[in-house]
Amino acid sequence: MTNTNPLNRLALERYPRSARYDPAWILENQMGPNPLWLVEALTEVMPVPTGWRVLDLGAGTALTSIFLAKEFGVSVVAVDLWIDPSENQRRIHAAGVDQDLLPIRAEAHDLPFGHESFDAIVSVDAYHYFGTGELDLPRFADLLRPGGRIGIVVPGLVAELGALPSHLVDVWDPACWTFHSPDWWRRLWERSGRLHVDHADLLRDGWKEWLLWLDVCQEMGVETDPNEVRMVRDDAGRNLGFTRIVASRRS
């Protein structure tokens, strides 16, 4: 008999580390596109050596923080504004990484850390909400030691949009104007003068993985935005995907 459990479709060969985690656990704690796929895609181009101190900015339910601590042996501070740190601490304890992970509640523009506190900053499906301003990156760069890295994966565009394509008009939320192309992010980060951009691209087949995740969520009864589903499906990668960018702080 063929196994038709939709969760089996989430074990992608491209993301072997993510495939080791219980997909039901990921679905139960999701706040958007599959966070483990995105953070694994980020670590493909952003090394995070064992022992580094990492700031996970906009960590949500701390799934990405747990993944980084377990997979790479780093210590992580998981910062989120909306999730109760006590809830995240329960997940952290259940994952067995209490010694390596600290959840706190803070607003991204008012972080309680000193300069050069971290070896790396990561942000998955969050940075576009608080990092598109000209003054944002210098503030975050100050938290990195010289040579430290910052890397993000966010919903993005193949190229910047002027007028909306007709197939997006009815499903476009104003928040989607925070989506930008790799070239847009590269220019913003390089203008700061604080960082050297090491990598900027659009994830290969990112829109397909986004749609797969949404389809499985729907099949499993997880609440999804029908406009988001329609937007990704109808666009079919012509404009939408995931932007990935990594930079190093200049000495």
mmCIF file of C-alpha atoms in Angstrom:
data_model
loop_
_atom_site.group_PDB
_atom_site.id
_atom_site.type_symbol
_atom_site.label_atom_id
_atom_site.label_comp_id
_atom_site.label_asym_id
_atom_site.label_seq_id
_atom_site.Cartn_x
_atom_site.Cartn_y
_atom_site.Cartn_z
ATOM 1 C CA MET A 1 0.000 0.000 0.000
ATOM 2 C CA THR A 2 1.325 3.435 -0.924
ATOM 3 C CA ASN A 3 2.026 5.713 2.026
ATOM 4 C CA THR A 4 0.100 8.910 1.332
ATOM 5 C CA ASN A 5 0.983 10.795 4.521
ATOM 6 C CA PRO A 6 1.556 14.389 3.348
ATOM 7 C CA LEU A 7 4.306 14.820 5.955
ATOM 8 C CA ASN A 8 6.520 12.436 4.005
ATOM 9 C CA ARG A 9 6.709 15.042 1.241
ATOM 10 C CA LEU A 10 8.620 17.358 3.568
ATOM 11 C CA ALA A 11 11.714 15.134 3.689
ATOM 12 C CA LEU A 12 13.632 16.773 0.841
ATOM 13 C CA GLU A 13 16.900 15.332 -0.413
ATOM 14 C CA ARG A 14 18.248 18.864 -0.738
ATOM 15 C CA TYR A 15 17.922 19.411 3.022
ATOM 16 C CA PRO A 16 19.272 16.265 4.697
ATOM 17 C CA ARG A 17 19.742 17.909 8.098
ATOM 18 C CA SER A 18 16.173 19.204 8.171
ATOM 19 C CA ALA A 19 14.860 15.809 7.116
ATOM 20 C CA ARG A 20 16.030 14.366 10.444
ATOM 21 C CA TYR A 21 13.544 16.517 12.376
ATOM 22 C CA ASP A 22 9.937 15.494 13.046
ATOM 23 C CA PRO A 23 7.823 17.285 10.415
ATOM 24 C CA ALA A 24 4.822 17.258 12.764
ATOM 25 C CA TRP A 25 6.922 19.234 15.281
ATOM 26 C CA ILE A 26 7.870 21.750 12.599
ATOM 27 C CA LEU A 27 4.245 22.156 11.517
ATOM 28 C CA GLU A 28 3.054 22.511 15.096
ATOM 29 C CA ASN A 29 5.464 25.376 15.720
ATOM 30 C CA GLN A 30 5.570 27.030 12.302
ATOM 31 C CA MET A 31 5.052 30.732 11.762
ATOM 32 C CA GLY A 32 5.548 30.823 8.004
ATOM 33 C CA PRO A 33 7.585 28.970 5.354
ATOM 34 C CA ASN A 34 9.526 25.957 6.612
ATOM 35 C CA PRO A 35 12.190 27.559 8.833
ATOM 36 C CA LEU A 36 14.535 24.571 8.868
ATOM 37 C CA TRP A 37 14.756 24.447 5.089
ATOM 38 C CA LEU A 38 15.577 28.154 5.039
ATOM 39 C CA VAL A 39 18.219 28.055 7.765
ATOM 40 C CA GLU A 40 19.819 24.981 6.199
ATOM 41 C CA ALA A 41 19.921 26.818 2.875
ATOM 42 C CA LEU A 42 21.600 29.730 4.640
ATOM 43 C CA THR A 43 24.285 27.523 6.195
ATOM 44 C CA GLU A 44 25.142 26.177 2.739
ATOM 45 C CA VAL A 45 26.800 29.521 2.027
ATOM 46 C CA MET A 46 27.449 30.809 5.554
ATOM 47 C CA PRO A 47 29.791 28.663 7.665
ATOM 48 C CA VAL A 48 29.004 28.680 11.400
ATOM 49 C CA PRO A 49 31.994 27.032 13.120
ATOM 50 C CA THR A 50 31.557 25.104 16.348
ATOM 51 C CA GLY A 51 31.812 27.333 19.398
ATOM 52 C CA TRP A 52 30.617 30.518 17.736
ATOM 53 C CA ARG A 53 28.135 32.771 19.532
ATOM 54 C CA VAL A 54 25.139 33.393 17.265
ATOM 55 C CA LEU A 55 22.286 35.889 17.466
ATOM 56 C CA ASP A 56 19.098 34.488 15.893
ATOM 57 C CA LEU A 57 17.152 37.653 15.166
ATOM 58 C CA GLY A 58 13.394 37.240 14.811
ATOM 59 C CA ALA A 59 13.707 33.637 15.981
ATOM 60 C CA GLY A 60 9.981 33.011 16.300
ATOM 61 C CA THR A 61 9.369 29.712 18.074
ATOM 62 C CA ALA A 62 13.136 29.073 18.201
ATOM 63 C CA LEU A 63 13.151 26.186 15.704
ATOM 64 C CA THR A 64 16.031 27.758 13.780
ATOM 65 C CA SER A 65 17.929 28.369 17.023
ATOM 66 C CA ILE A 66 17.484 24.752 18.103
ATOM 67 C CA PHE A 67 18.637 23.595 14.668
ATOM 68 C CA LEU A 68 21.801 25.731 14.797
ATOM 69 C CA ALA A 69 22.700 24.590 18.309
ATOM 70 C CA LYS A 70 22.157 20.894 17.552
ATOM 71 C CA GLU A 71 23.652 20.783 14.072
ATOM 72 C CA PHE A 72 26.664 23.073 14.457
ATOM 73 C CA GLY A 73 27.525 23.145 18.150
ATOM 74 C CA VAL A 74 27.117 26.892 18.495
ATOM 75 C CA SER A 75 25.625 28.887 21.349
ATOM 76 C CA VAL A 76 22.566 30.883 20.322
ATOM 77 C CA VAL A 77 20.633 33.815 21.701
ATOM 78 C CA ALA A 78 17.109 33.519 20.281
ATOM 79 C CA VAL A 79 15.489 36.963 20.106
ATOM 80 C CA ASP A 80 11.851 37.509 19.244
ATOM 81 C CA LEU A 81 9.338 40.217 20.077
ATOM 82 C CA TRP A 82 6.136 38.210 19.847
ATOM 83 C CA ILE A 83 6.887 34.804 21.381
ATOM 84 C CA ASP A 84 6.992 34.345 25.153
ATOM 85 C CA PRO A 85 10.546 33.285 26.109
ATOM 86 C CA SER A 86 9.054 30.760 28.534
ATOM 87 C CA GLU A 87 7.335 29.009 25.626
ATOM 88 C CA ASN A 88 10.599 28.914 23.717
ATOM 89 C CA GLN A 89 12.436 27.668 26.794
ATOM 90 C CA ARG A 90 10.102 24.654 26.954
ATOM 91 C CA ARG A 91 10.909 23.798 23.351
ATOM 92 C CA ILE A 92 14.609 24.324 23.989
ATOM 93 C CA HIS A 93 14.530 22.048 27.033
ATOM 94 C CA ALA A 94 12.656 19.340 25.138
ATOM 95 C CA ALA A 95 15.316 19.517 22.405
ATOM 96 C CA GLY A 96 18.106 19.063 24.973
ATOM 97 C CA VAL A 97 20.008 22.263 24.198
ATOM 98 C CA ASP A 98 19.420 24.228 27.403
ATOM 99 C CA GLN A 99 23.130 24.902 27.867
ATOM 100 C CA ASP A 100 23.565 26.313 24.380
ATOM 101 C CA LEU A 101 20.478 28.450 23.859
ATOM 102 C CA LEU A 102 19.027 31.508 25.581
ATOM 103 C CA PRO A 103 15.599 32.852 24.544
ATOM 104 C CA ILE A 104 14.806 36.494 25.215
ATOM 105 C CA ARG A 105 12.103 38.957 24.212
ATOM 106 C CA ALA A 106 13.347 42.148 22.576
ATOM 107 C CA GLU A 107 12.558 44.521 19.747
ATOM 108 C CA ALA A 108 15.066 44.389 16.905
ATOM 109 C CA HIS A 109 15.833 48.109 17.112
ATOM 110 C CA ASP A 110 16.393 48.036 20.873
ATOM 111 C CA LEU A 111 18.609 45.024 21.512
ATOM 112 C CA PRO A 112 20.233 44.652 24.945
ATOM 113 C CA PHE A 113 23.706 43.680 23.710
ATOM 114 C CA GLY A 114 27.039 45.430 23.615
ATOM 115 C CA HIS A 115 29.196 46.008 20.567
ATOM 116 C CA GLU A 116 31.012 42.946 19.183
ATOM 117 C CA SER A 117 28.938 40.515 21.272
ATOM 118 C CA PHE A 118 28.483 37.929 18.511
ATOM 119 C CA ASP A 119 30.401 35.971 15.912
ATOM 120 C CA ALA A 120 27.347 35.728 13.675
ATOM 121 C CA ILE A 121 23.811 37.019 13.202
ATOM 122 C CA VAL A 122 21.211 34.962 11.362
ATOM 123 C CA SER A 123 17.639 35.862 10.496
ATOM 124 C CA VAL A 124 15.171 33.619 8.687
ATOM 125 C CA ASP A 125 11.866 34.877 7.291
ATOM 126 C CA ALA A 126 12.013 37.932 9.552
ATOM 127 C CA TYR A 127 14.690 40.477 8.606
ATOM 128 C CA HIS A 128 12.567 42.138 5.909
ATOM 129 C CA TYR A 129 10.180 43.331 8.632
ATOM 130 C CA PHE A 130 12.807 45.367 10.477
ATOM 131 C CA GLY A 131 15.929 45.612 8.311
ATOM 132 C CA THR A 132 15.070 47.494 5.121
ATOM 133 C CA GLY A 133 16.052 50.943 6.414
ATOM 134 C CA GLU A 134 19.379 52.624 5.710
ATOM 135 C CA LEU A 135 20.201 52.837 9.437
ATOM 136 C CA ASP A 136 19.269 49.272 10.384
ATOM 137 C CA LEU A 137 22.289 47.355 9.162
ATOM 138 C CA PRO A 138 24.930 49.570 10.841
ATOM 139 C CA ARG A 139 23.111 49.016 14.131
ATOM 140 C CA PHE A 140 23.223 45.240 13.696
ATOM 141 C CA ALA A 141 26.773 45.263 12.339
ATOM 142 C CA ASP A 142 27.970 46.869 15.578
ATOM 143 C CA LEU A 143 26.949 43.655 17.378
ATOM 144 C CA LEU A 144 29.405 41.623 15.294
ATOM 145 C CA ARG A 145 33.078 41.235 15.999
ATOM 146 C CA PRO A 146 35.358 42.225 13.106
ATOM 147 C CA GLY A 147 35.188 39.381 10.580
ATOM 148 C CA GLY A 148 31.876 38.180 11.982
ATOM 149 C CA ARG A 149 29.087 37.275 9.574
ATOM 150 C CA ILE A 150 25.457 38.191 9.080
ATOM 151 C CA GLY A 151 23.169 36.093 6.916
ATOM 152 C CA ILE A 152 19.480 36.218 6.091
ATOM 153 C CA VAL A 153 16.920 34.342 4.036
ATOM 154 C CA VAL A 154 13.711 36.264 3.365
ATOM 155 C CA PRO A 155 10.867 36.239 0.848
ATOM 156 C CA GLY A 156 12.207 38.046 -2.160
ATOM 157 C CA LEU A 157 11.931 38.987 -5.798
ATOM 158 C CA VAL A 158 13.715 37.976 -8.962
ATOM 159 C CA ALA A 159 13.936 41.698 -9.785
ATOM 160 C CA GLU A 160 12.402 44.839 -8.321
ATOM 161 C CA LEU A 161 8.805 45.473 -9.310
ATOM 162 C CA GLY A 162 7.331 48.651 -10.745
ATOM 163 C CA ALA A 163 3.653 48.127 -11.398
ATOM 164 C CA LEU A 164 2.326 44.863 -10.049
ATOM 165 C CA PRO A 165 1.855 42.091 -12.608
ATOM 166 C CA SER A 166 -1.833 41.467 -13.189
ATOM 167 C CA HIS A 167 -1.764 38.015 -11.559
ATOM 168 C CA LEU A 168 -0.551 39.533 -8.282
ATOM 169 C CA VAL A 169 -2.888 42.526 -7.994
ATOM 170 C CA ASP A 170 -5.707 40.773 -6.146
ATOM 171 C CA VAL A 171 -3.481 38.798 -3.756
ATOM 172 C CA TRP A 172 -0.745 41.314 -2.954
ATOM 173 C CA ASP A 173 -0.609 42.374 0.684
ATOM 174 C CA PRO A 174 1.052 45.755 1.438
ATOM 175 C CA ALA A 175 3.568 43.859 3.592
ATOM 176 C CA CYS A 176 4.826 42.200 0.410
ATOM 177 C CA TRP A 177 6.482 45.473 -0.561
ATOM 178 C CA THR A 178 9.191 44.445 1.922
ATOM 179 C CA PHE A 179 10.169 41.732 -0.587
ATOM 180 C CA HIS A 180 13.292 42.662 -2.534
ATOM 181 C CA SER A 181 15.746 41.157 -4.989
ATOM 182 C CA PRO A 182 19.259 39.950 -4.150
ATOM 183 C CA ASP A 183 20.686 42.951 -6.023
ATOM 184 C CA TRP A 184 18.576 45.357 -3.956
ATOM 185 C CA TRP A 185 19.818 43.830 -0.703
ATOM 186 C CA ARG A 186 23.407 43.796 -1.947
ATOM 187 C CA ARG A 187 23.283 47.506 -2.737
ATOM 188 C CA LEU A 188 21.700 48.358 0.635
ATOM 189 C CA TRP A 189 24.271 46.388 2.600
ATOM 190 C CA GLU A 190 27.277 47.587 0.627
ATOM 191 C CA ARG A 191 26.187 51.231 0.991
ATOM 192 C CA SER A 192 26.572 50.889 4.750
ATOM 193 C CA GLY A 193 30.341 50.630 4.345
ATOM 194 C CA ARG A 194 30.387 48.260 7.304
ATOM 195 C CA LEU A 195 30.194 44.945 5.497
ATOM 196 C CA HIS A 196 31.583 43.006 2.590
ATOM 197 C CA VAL A 197 28.837 41.070 0.821
ATOM 198 C CA ASP A 198 30.060 37.515 0.350
ATOM 199 C CA HIS A 199 26.987 35.992 -1.271
ATOM 200 C CA ALA A 200 23.642 37.182 -2.672
ATOM 201 C CA ASP A 201 21.242 35.056 -4.680
ATOM 202 C CA LEU A 202 17.720 33.746 -5.053
ATOM 203 C CA LEU A 203 17.251 30.212 -3.743
ATOM 204 C CA ARG A 204 17.043 27.714 -6.569
ATOM 205 C CA ASP A 205 13.464 26.382 -6.725
ATOM 206 C CA GLY A 206 12.643 28.367 -3.612
ATOM 207 C CA TRP A 207 9.145 29.148 -4.860
ATOM 208 C CA LYS A 208 8.472 25.454 -5.449
ATOM 209 C CA GLU A 209 9.510 24.616 -1.900
ATOM 210 C CA TRP A 210 7.388 27.504 -0.603
ATOM 211 C CA LEU A 211 4.360 26.136 -2.472
ATOM 212 C CA LEU A 212 5.044 22.556 -1.359
ATOM 213 C CA TRP A 213 5.096 23.726 2.252
ATOM 214 C CA LEU A 214 1.819 25.620 1.832
ATOM 215 C CA ASP A 215 0.161 22.637 0.144
ATOM 216 C CA VAL A 216 1.191 20.269 2.939
ATOM 217 C CA CYS A 217 0.037 22.767 5.561
ATOM 218 C CA GLN A 218 -3.370 22.878 3.897
ATOM 219 C CA GLU A 219 -3.589 19.103 3.650
ATOM 220 C CA MET A 220 -2.704 18.770 7.345
ATOM 221 C CA GLY A 221 -5.266 21.350 8.417
ATOM 222 C CA VAL A 222 -2.721 24.002 9.399
ATOM 223 C CA GLU A 223 -4.061 27.521 8.958
ATOM 224 C CA THR A 224 -2.712 29.182 5.835
ATOM 225 C CA ASP A 225 -3.469 32.410 4.018
ATOM 226 C CA PRO A 226 -5.353 31.512 0.819
ATOM 227 C CA ASN A 227 -4.033 34.658 -0.857
ATOM 228 C CA GLU A 228 -0.469 33.568 -0.126
ATOM 229 C CA VAL A 229 -1.147 30.137 -1.610
ATOM 230 C CA ARG A 230 -2.700 31.654 -4.711
ATOM 231 C CA MET A 231 0.078 34.246 -5.012
ATOM 232 C CA VAL A 232 2.889 31.689 -4.981
ATOM 233 C CA ARG A 233 1.036 29.214 -7.195
ATOM 234 C CA ASP A 234 -0.041 31.724 -9.853
ATOM 235 C CA ASP A 235 3.320 33.476 -9.946
ATOM 236 C CA ALA A 236 5.179 30.167 -10.449
ATOM 237 C CA GLY A 237 8.592 31.680 -9.846
ATOM 238 C CA ARG A 238 8.286 34.498 -12.366
ATOM 239 C CA ASN A 239 8.750 37.128 -9.668
ATOM 240 C CA LEU A 240 8.738 35.500 -6.215
ATOM 241 C CA GLY A 241 11.176 33.349 -4.300
ATOM 242 C CA PHE A 242 13.582 33.575 -1.374
ATOM 243 C CA THR A 243 16.508 35.976 -1.246
ATOM 244 C CA ARG A 244 19.660 34.731 0.497
ATOM 245 C CA ILE A 245 22.446 37.129 1.422
ATOM 246 C CA VAL A 246 25.575 36.763 3.570
ATOM 247 C CA ALA A 247 28.118 39.432 4.499
ATOM 248 C CA SER A 248 31.175 39.813 6.722
ATOM 249 C CA ARG A 249 31.926 42.762 8.970
ATOM 250 C CA ARG A 250 34.933 44.717 7.806
ATOM 251 C CA SER A 251 37.839 45.072 10.179
#
